[in-house]
Coordinates of C-alpha atoms and ligand atoms in Angstrom, one line a residue:
X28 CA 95.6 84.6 123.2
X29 CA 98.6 84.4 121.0
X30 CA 99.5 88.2 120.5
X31 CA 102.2 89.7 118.9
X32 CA 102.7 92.9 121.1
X33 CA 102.0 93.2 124.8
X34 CA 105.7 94.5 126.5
X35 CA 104.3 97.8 127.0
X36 CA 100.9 96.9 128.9
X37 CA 100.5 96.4 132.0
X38 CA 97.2 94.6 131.8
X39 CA 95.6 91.9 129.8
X40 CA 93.5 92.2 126.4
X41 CA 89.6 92.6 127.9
X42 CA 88.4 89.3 126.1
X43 CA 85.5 90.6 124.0
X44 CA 88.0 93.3 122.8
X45 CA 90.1 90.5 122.3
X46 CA 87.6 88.6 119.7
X47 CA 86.4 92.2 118.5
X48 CA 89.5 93.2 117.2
X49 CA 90.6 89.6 116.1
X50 CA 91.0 88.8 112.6
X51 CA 91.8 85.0 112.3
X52 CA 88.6 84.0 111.4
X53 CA 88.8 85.4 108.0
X54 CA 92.3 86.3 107.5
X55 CA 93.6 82.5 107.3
X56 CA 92.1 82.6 103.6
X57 CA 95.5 84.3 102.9
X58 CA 97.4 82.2 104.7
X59 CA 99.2 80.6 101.9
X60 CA 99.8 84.6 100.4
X61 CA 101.0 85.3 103.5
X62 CA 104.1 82.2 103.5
X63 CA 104.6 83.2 100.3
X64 CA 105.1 87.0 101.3
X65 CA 107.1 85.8 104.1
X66 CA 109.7 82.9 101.6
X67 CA 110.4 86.7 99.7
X68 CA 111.3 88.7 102.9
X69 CA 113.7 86.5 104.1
X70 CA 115.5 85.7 100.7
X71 CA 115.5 89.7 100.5
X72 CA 116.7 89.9 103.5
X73 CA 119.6 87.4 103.5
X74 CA 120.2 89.0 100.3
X75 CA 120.8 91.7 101.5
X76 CA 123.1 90.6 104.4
X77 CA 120.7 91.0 107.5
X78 CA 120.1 87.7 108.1
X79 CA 122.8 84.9 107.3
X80 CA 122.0 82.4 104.3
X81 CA 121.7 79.7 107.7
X82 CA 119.4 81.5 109.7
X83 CA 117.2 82.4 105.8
X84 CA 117.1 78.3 105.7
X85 CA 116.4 77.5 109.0
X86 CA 113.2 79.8 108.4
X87 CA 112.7 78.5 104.5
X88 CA 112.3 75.0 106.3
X89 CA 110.0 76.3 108.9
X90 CA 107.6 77.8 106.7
X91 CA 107.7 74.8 104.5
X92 CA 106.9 72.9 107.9
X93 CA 103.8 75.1 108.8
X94 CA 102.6 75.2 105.6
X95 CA 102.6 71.7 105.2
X96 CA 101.1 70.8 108.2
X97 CA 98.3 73.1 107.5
X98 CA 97.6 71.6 104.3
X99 CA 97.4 68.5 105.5
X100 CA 95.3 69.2 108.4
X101 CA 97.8 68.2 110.9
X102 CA 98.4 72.2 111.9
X103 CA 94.7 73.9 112.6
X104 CA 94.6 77.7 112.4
X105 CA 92.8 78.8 115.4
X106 CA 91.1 81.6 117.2
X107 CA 93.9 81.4 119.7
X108 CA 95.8 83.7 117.3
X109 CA 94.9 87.2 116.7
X110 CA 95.0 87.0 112.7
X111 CA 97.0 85.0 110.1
X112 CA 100.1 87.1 110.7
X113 CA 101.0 85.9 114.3
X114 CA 99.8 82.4 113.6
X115 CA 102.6 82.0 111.2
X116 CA 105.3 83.7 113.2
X117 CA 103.8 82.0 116.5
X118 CA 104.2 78.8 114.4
X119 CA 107.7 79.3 113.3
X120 CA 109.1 80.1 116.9
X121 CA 108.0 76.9 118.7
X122 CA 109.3 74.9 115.6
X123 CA 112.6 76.3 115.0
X124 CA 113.1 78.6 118.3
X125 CA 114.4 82.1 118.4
X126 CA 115.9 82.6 114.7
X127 CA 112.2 82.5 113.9
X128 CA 112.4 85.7 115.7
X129 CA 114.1 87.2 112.8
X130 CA 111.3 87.0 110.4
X131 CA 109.8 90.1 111.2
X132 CA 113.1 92.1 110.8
X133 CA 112.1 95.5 108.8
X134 CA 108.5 94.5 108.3
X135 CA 105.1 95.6 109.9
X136 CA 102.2 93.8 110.1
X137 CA 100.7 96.9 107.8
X138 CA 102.7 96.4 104.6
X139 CA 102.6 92.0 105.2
X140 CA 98.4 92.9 105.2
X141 CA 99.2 95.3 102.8
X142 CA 100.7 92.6 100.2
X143 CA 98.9 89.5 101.5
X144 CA 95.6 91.3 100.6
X145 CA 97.6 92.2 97.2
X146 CA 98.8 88.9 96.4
X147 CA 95.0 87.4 97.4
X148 CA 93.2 89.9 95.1
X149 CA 95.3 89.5 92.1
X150 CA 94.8 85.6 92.3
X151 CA 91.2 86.6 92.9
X152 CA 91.2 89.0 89.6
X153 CA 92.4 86.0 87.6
X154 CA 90.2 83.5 89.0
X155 CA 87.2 85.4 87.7
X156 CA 88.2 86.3 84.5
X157 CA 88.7 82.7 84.0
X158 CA 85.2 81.8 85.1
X159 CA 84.5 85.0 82.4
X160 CA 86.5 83.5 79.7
X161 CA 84.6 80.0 80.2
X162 CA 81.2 82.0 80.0
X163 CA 82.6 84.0 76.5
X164 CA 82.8 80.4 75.0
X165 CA 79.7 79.6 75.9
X166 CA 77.7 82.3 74.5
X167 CA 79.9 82.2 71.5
X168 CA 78.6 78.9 70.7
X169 CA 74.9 79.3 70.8
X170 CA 75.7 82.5 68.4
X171 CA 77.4 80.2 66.4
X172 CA 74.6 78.0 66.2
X173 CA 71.8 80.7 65.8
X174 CA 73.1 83.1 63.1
X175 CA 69.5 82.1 61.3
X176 CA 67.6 82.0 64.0
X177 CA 64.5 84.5 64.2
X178 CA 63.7 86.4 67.0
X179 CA 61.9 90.0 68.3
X180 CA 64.5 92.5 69.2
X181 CA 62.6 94.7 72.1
X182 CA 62.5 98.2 72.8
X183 CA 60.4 98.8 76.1
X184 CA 59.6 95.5 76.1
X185 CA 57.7 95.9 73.0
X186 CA 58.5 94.0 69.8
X187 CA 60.6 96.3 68.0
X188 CA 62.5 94.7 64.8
X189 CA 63.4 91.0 64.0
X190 CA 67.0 90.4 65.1
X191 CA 68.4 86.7 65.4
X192 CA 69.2 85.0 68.6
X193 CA 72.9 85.0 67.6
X194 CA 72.9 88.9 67.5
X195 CA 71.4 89.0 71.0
X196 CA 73.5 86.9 72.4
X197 CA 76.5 89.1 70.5
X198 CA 75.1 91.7 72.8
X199 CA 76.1 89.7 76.5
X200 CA 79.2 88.8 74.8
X201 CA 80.7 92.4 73.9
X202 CA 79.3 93.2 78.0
X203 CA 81.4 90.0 79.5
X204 CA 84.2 91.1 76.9
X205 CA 84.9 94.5 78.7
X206 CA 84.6 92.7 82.2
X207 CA 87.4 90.3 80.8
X208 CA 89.5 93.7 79.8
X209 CA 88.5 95.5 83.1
X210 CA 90.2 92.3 84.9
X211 CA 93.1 92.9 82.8
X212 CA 93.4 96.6 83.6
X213 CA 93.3 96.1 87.4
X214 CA 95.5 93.9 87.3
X215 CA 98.3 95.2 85.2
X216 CA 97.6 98.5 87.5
X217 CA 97.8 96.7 91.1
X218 CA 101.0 94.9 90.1
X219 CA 103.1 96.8 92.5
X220 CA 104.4 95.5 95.8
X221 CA 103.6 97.1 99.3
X222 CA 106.2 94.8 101.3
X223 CA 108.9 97.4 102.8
X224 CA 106.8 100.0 103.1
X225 CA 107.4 98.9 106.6
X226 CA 104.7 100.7 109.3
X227 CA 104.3 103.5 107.4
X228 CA 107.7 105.2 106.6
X229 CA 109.7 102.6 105.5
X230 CA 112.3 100.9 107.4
X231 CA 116.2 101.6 108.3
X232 CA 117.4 98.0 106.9
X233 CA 118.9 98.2 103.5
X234 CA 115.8 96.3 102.0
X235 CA 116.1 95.7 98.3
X236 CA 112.4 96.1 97.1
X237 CA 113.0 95.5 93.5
X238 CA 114.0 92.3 94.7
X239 CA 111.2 91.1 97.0
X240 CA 109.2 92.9 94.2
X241 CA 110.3 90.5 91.6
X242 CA 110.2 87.3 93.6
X243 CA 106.8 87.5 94.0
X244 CA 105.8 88.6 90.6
X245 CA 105.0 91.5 90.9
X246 CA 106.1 94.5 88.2
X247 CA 107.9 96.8 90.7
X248 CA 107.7 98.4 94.6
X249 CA 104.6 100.3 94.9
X250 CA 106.3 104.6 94.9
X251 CA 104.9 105.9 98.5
X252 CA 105.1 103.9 101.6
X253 CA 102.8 105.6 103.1
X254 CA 100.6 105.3 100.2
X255 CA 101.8 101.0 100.3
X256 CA 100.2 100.7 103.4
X257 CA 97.3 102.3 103.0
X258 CA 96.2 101.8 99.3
X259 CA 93.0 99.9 98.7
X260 CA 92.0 101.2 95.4
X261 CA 93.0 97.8 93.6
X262 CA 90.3 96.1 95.4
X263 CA 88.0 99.3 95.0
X264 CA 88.2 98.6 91.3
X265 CA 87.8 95.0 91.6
X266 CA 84.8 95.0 93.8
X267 CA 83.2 98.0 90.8
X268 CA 84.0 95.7 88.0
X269 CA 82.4 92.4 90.3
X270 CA 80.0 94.3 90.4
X271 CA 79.5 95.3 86.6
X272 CA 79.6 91.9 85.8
X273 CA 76.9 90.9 88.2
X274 CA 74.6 94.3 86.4
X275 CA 75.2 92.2 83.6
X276 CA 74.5 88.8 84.8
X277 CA 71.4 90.4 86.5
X278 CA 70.2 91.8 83.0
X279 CA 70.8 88.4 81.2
X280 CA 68.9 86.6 84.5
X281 CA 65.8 88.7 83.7
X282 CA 65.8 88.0 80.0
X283 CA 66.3 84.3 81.2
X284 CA 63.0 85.0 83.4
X285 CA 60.9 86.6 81.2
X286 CA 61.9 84.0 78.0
X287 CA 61.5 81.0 80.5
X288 CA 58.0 82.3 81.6
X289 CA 54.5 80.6 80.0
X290 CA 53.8 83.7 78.2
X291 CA 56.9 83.8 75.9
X292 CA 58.2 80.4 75.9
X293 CA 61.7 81.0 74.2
X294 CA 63.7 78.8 76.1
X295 CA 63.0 76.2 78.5
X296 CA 65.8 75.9 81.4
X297 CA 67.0 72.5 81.8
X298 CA 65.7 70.5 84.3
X299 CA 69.0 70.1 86.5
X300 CA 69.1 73.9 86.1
X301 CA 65.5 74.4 87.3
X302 CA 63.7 74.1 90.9
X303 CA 59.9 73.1 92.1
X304 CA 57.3 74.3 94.1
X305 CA 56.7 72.8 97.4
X306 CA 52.7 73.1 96.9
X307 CA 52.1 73.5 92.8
X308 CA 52.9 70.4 91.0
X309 CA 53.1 71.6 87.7
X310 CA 55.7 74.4 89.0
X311 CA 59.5 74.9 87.3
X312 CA 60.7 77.7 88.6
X313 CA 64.2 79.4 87.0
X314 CA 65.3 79.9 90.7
X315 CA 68.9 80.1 89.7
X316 CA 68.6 83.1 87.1
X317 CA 66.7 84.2 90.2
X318 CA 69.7 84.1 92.7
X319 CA 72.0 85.5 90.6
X320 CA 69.8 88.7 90.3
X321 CA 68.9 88.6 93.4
X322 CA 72.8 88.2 94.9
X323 CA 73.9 91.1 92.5
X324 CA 72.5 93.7 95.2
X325 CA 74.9 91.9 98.0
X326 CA 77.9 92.7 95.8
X327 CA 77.1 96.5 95.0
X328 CA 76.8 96.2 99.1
X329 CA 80.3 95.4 99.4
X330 CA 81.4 97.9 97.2
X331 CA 79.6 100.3 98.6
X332 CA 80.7 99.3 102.3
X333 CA 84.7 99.6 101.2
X334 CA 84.4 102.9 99.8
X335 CA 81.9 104.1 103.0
X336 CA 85.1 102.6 104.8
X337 CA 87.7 104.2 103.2
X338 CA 86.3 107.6 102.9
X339 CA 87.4 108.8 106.4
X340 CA 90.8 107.2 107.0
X341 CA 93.0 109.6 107.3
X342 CA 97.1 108.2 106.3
X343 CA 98.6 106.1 106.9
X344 CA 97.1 102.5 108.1
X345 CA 94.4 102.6 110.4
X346 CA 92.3 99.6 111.8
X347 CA 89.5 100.6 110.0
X348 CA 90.8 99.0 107.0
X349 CA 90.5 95.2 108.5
X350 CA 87.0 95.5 107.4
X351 CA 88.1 95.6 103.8
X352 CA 87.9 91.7 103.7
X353 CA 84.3 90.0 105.1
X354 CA 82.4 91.5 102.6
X355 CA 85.0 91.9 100.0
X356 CA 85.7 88.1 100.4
X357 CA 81.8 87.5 100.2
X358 CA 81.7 89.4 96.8
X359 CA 84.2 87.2 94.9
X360 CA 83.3 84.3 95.8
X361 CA 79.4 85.0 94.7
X362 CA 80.2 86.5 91.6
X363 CA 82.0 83.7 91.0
X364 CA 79.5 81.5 91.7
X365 CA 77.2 83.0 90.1
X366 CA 79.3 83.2 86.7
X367 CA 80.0 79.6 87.1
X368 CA 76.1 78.7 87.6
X369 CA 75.1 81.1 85.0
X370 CA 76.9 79.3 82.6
X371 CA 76.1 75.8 83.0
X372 CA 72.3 77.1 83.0
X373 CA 72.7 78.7 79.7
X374 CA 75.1 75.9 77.8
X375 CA 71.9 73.4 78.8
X376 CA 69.2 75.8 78.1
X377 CA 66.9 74.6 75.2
X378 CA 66.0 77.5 72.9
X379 CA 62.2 77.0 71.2
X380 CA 63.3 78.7 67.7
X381 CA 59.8 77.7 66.4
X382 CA 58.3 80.0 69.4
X383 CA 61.3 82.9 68.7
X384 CA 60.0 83.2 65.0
X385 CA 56.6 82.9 65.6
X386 CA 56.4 85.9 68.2
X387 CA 58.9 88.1 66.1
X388 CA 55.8 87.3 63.1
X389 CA 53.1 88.4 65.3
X390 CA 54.7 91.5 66.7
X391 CA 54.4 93.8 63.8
X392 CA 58.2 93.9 63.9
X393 CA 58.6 94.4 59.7
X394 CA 56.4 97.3 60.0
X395 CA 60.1 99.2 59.6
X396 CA 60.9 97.3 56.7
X397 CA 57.3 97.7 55.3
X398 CA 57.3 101.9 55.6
X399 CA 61.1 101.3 53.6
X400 CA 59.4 99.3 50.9
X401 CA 57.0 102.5 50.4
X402 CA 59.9 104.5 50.7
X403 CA 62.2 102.9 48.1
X404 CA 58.9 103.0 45.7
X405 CA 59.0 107.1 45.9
X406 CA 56.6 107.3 49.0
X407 CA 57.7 110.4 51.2
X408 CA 58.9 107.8 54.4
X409 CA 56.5 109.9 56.9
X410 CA 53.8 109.5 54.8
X411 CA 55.0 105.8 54.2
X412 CA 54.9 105.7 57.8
X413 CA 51.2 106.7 58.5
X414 CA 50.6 104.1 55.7
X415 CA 52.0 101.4 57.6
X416 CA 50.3 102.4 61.1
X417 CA 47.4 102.3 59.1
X418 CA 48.2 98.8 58.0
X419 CA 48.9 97.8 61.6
X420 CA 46.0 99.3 63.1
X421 CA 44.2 97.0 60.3
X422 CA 45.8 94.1 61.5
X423 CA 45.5 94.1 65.2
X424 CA 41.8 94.5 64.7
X425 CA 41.9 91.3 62.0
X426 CA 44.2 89.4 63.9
X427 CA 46.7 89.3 60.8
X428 CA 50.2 89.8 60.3
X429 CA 51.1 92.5 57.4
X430 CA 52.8 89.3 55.7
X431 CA 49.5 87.3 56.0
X432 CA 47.2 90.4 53.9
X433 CA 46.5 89.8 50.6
X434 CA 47.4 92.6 47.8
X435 CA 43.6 93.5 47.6
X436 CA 43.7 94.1 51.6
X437 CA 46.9 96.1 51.4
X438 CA 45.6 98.7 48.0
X439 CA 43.1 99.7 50.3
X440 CA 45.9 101.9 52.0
X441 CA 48.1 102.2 49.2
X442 CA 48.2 101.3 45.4
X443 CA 52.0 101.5 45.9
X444 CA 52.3 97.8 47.4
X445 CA 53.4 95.2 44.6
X446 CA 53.5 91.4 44.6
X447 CA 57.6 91.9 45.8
X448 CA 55.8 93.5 49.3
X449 CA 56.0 90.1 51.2
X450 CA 59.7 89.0 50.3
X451 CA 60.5 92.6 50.6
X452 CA 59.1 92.4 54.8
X453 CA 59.9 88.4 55.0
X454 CA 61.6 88.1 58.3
X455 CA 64.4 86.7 56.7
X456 CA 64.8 89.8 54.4
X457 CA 64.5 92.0 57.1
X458 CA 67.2 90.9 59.4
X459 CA 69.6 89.5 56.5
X460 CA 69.3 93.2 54.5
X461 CA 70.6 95.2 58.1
X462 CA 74.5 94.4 57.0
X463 CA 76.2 97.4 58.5
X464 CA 79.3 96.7 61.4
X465 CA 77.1 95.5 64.5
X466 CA 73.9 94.4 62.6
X467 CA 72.2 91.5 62.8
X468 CA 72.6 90.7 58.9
X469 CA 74.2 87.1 57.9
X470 CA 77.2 88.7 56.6
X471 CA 77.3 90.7 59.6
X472 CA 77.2 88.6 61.8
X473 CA 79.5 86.4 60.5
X474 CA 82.2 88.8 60.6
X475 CA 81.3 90.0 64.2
X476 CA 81.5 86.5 64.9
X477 CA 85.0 85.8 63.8
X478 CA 86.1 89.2 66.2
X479 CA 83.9 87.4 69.3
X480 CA 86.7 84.3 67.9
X481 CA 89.7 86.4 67.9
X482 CA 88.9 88.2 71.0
X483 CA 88.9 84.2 72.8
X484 CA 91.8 83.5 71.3
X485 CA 94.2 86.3 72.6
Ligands
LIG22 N1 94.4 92.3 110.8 C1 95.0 93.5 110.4 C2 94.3 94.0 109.1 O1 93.6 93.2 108.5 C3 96.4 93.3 110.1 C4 97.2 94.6 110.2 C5 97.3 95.0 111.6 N2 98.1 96.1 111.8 C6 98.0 96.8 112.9 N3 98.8 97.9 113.0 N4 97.3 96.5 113.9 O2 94.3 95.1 108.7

């Protein structure tokens, strides 16, 4: 039991409270934030005059040292240390002796969590919107290569209007879009440093936090110290907008389902993207679109759990707030994951356009487009639209698309209907003609595409 505190007991640590209250096990993920926090104290602090520039390079070497050995495997972080914090400073003691001592001069184990949480995070926050960016290029390709591709647009899961695969896909890419921004926004807004915030009321030293600020990139001292200790909001926000991205991973999964199954057959998920059945030989099952719905429930948990957390604490740091990391922890690295594998299924998923168009033909869906033909020939649009029901009603009991009547069929509901009926409601006129911002039109399209472009670019 390495511990940093103890002169004031008089007995020792009950083991079990010992591994209860531990934190090693899941703390050393920041143990390179937490060097990194440790390089700025000193510097600040030699800065400053309350170390020497000898004793600030006798512990610059000894981090260096630690770190190293660490990396290398030589140096194991183990339960014998309480968390991260007194592994390090443990560490730097037996290699350089008492100067080491000096490390925690005008810092508390609060505001080091404090930033090494901070630091962790914001590598975090840019992490994913890296996997997010990589996803945006993906989707923006099969747009690019499906502007003329023919599909049904659903409403209630009933065929609604012919849209193209490239506008459904614009759909995802606006959603990932605004994940991308909301990474931006937390991090821009988190950008403050906790480190001399000290326990709770900062510290008596002549710290310069600008400095320490700087040095570790960050755009300022946080305002309160009170607040610097005890602030989790950054990683409230984070763990909101993981879990936004997984609503919207979980959406696209089901589409993925539903398109992948026998009945529609729009796409067919790649083999090295698919898995079988153990008992049915002819089974490929779209386990991974599966998993990532399935996982998005794990990540609401974990925002729910922090804020459940947080609710009751009152200021300034209290132990409650360890818990911010297990599940927090578990929620980036699975929306990660799951980005990652979400896009390597889609950039090798094989879309059946023949089946798309075929479907969006069968579904009625130019039975809008039909009623407008009536309209634009003087027919009142809901009596145009009684018409066309009339139509469809005649068509689902002759198994026949509108397009597939002949004139002589279609005077029987209206003498209105001309030869130009079946260009007017061809499913290329009928997504090419919808041209306004957002539409799936050609010309539309094109220019949302060249904003999806722009939007990659910056
Ligand atoms: N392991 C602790 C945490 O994660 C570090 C801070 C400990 N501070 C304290 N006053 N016991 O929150």
């Amino acid at each position: 039991m390495a511990q940093l505190w103890g002169g004031r007991f008089t007995k020792k640590t009950d083991e079990k409270v010992y591994a209860f209250n531990a934190s090693i096990g899941f703390d050393q993920r920041f143990f390179h934030e937490d060097v990194e926090g440790s390089r700025a104290h000193v510097k600040m602090l030699a800065k400053q005059g309350i170390l020497t520039e000898e004793e600030r390079d006798q512990i610059l070497v000894g981090l260096d040292g630690i770190e190293k050995d660490v990396d290398v495997g030589k140096l194991l972080i183990t339960e014998a240390y309480e968390d991260v914090h007194s592994f390090v400073e443990a560490n730097l003691i037996d290699r350089i002796g008492d100067v080491g001592k000096k490390l925690h001069t005008g810092r508390s184990r609060n505001d080091q969590v404090a930033l090494d949480m901070r630091l962790y995070t914001r590598n975090r926050v840019e992490g994913t919107d890296q996997y997010l960016k990589k996803l945006l290029e993906c989707i923006l390709r099969v747009m690019e290569e499906n502007i003329d591709t023919i599909m049904p647009g659903f409403t209630h899961l009933q065929k609604a209007q012919p849209i193209t695969l490239a506008h459904h896909m614009g759909a995802y890419f606006e959603m990932f879009y605004r994940d991308r921004q909301r990474m931006a926004d937390i991090r821009k807004r988190m950008n403050y440093c906790p480190l001399g915030s000290g326990a709770l009321a900062g510290t008596t030293y002549p710290l310069d936090r600008n400095y320490t600020a700087e040095l570790l990139g960050f755009d300022g001292p946080t305002t309160n110290s009170m607040d610097g200790v005890s602030d989790r909001d950054y990683l409230i926000e984070y763990l909101a907008a993981l879990s936004t991205v997984m609503m919207h991973l979980s959406r696209f999964s089901e589409e993925v389902i539903l398109w992948n199954s026998n009945e529609y057959q729009f796409v067919e998920i790649d083999d090295a993207f698919s898995t079988g059945s153990s008992i049915m030989p002819q089974k490929k099952n779209p386990d991974i679109a599966e998993l990532v719905r399935g996982k998005t429930g794990r990540v609401y948990g974990a925002l729910m759990a922090l804020l459940t957390t947080m609710k009751g604490i009152p200021l300034a740091y209290n132990k409650d707030m360890q818990e911010d990391k297990e599940l927090a922890f578990d929620a980036m690295d699975t929306t990660d994951a799951c980005i990652d594998l979400f896009e390597g299924m889609l950039s090798t998923m094989t879309f059946r356009k023949d089946k798309m168009r075929e479907s969006a033909r069968h579904g009625y869906t130019n039975a809008t487009d039909a009623a407008d033909y009536l309209v634009k020939k003087g027919v009142p649009f809901r009596d145009a639209h009684g018409i066309i029901g009339q139509v469809v009603l005649y068509g689902i009991e002759n198994h026949k698309p509108i397009d597939d009547m002949t004139l002589a069929e279609l005077h029987q509901f209206s003498d209105v209907f001309d030869q130009d009926i079946y260009d007017a409601i061809s499913m290329e006129t009928c997504v090419d003609t919808r041209l306004t911002i957002g539409a799936p039109g050609r010309e539309a399209m094109a220019q949302e595409i060249e904003k999806c472009r722009a939007a990659l670019r910056d």
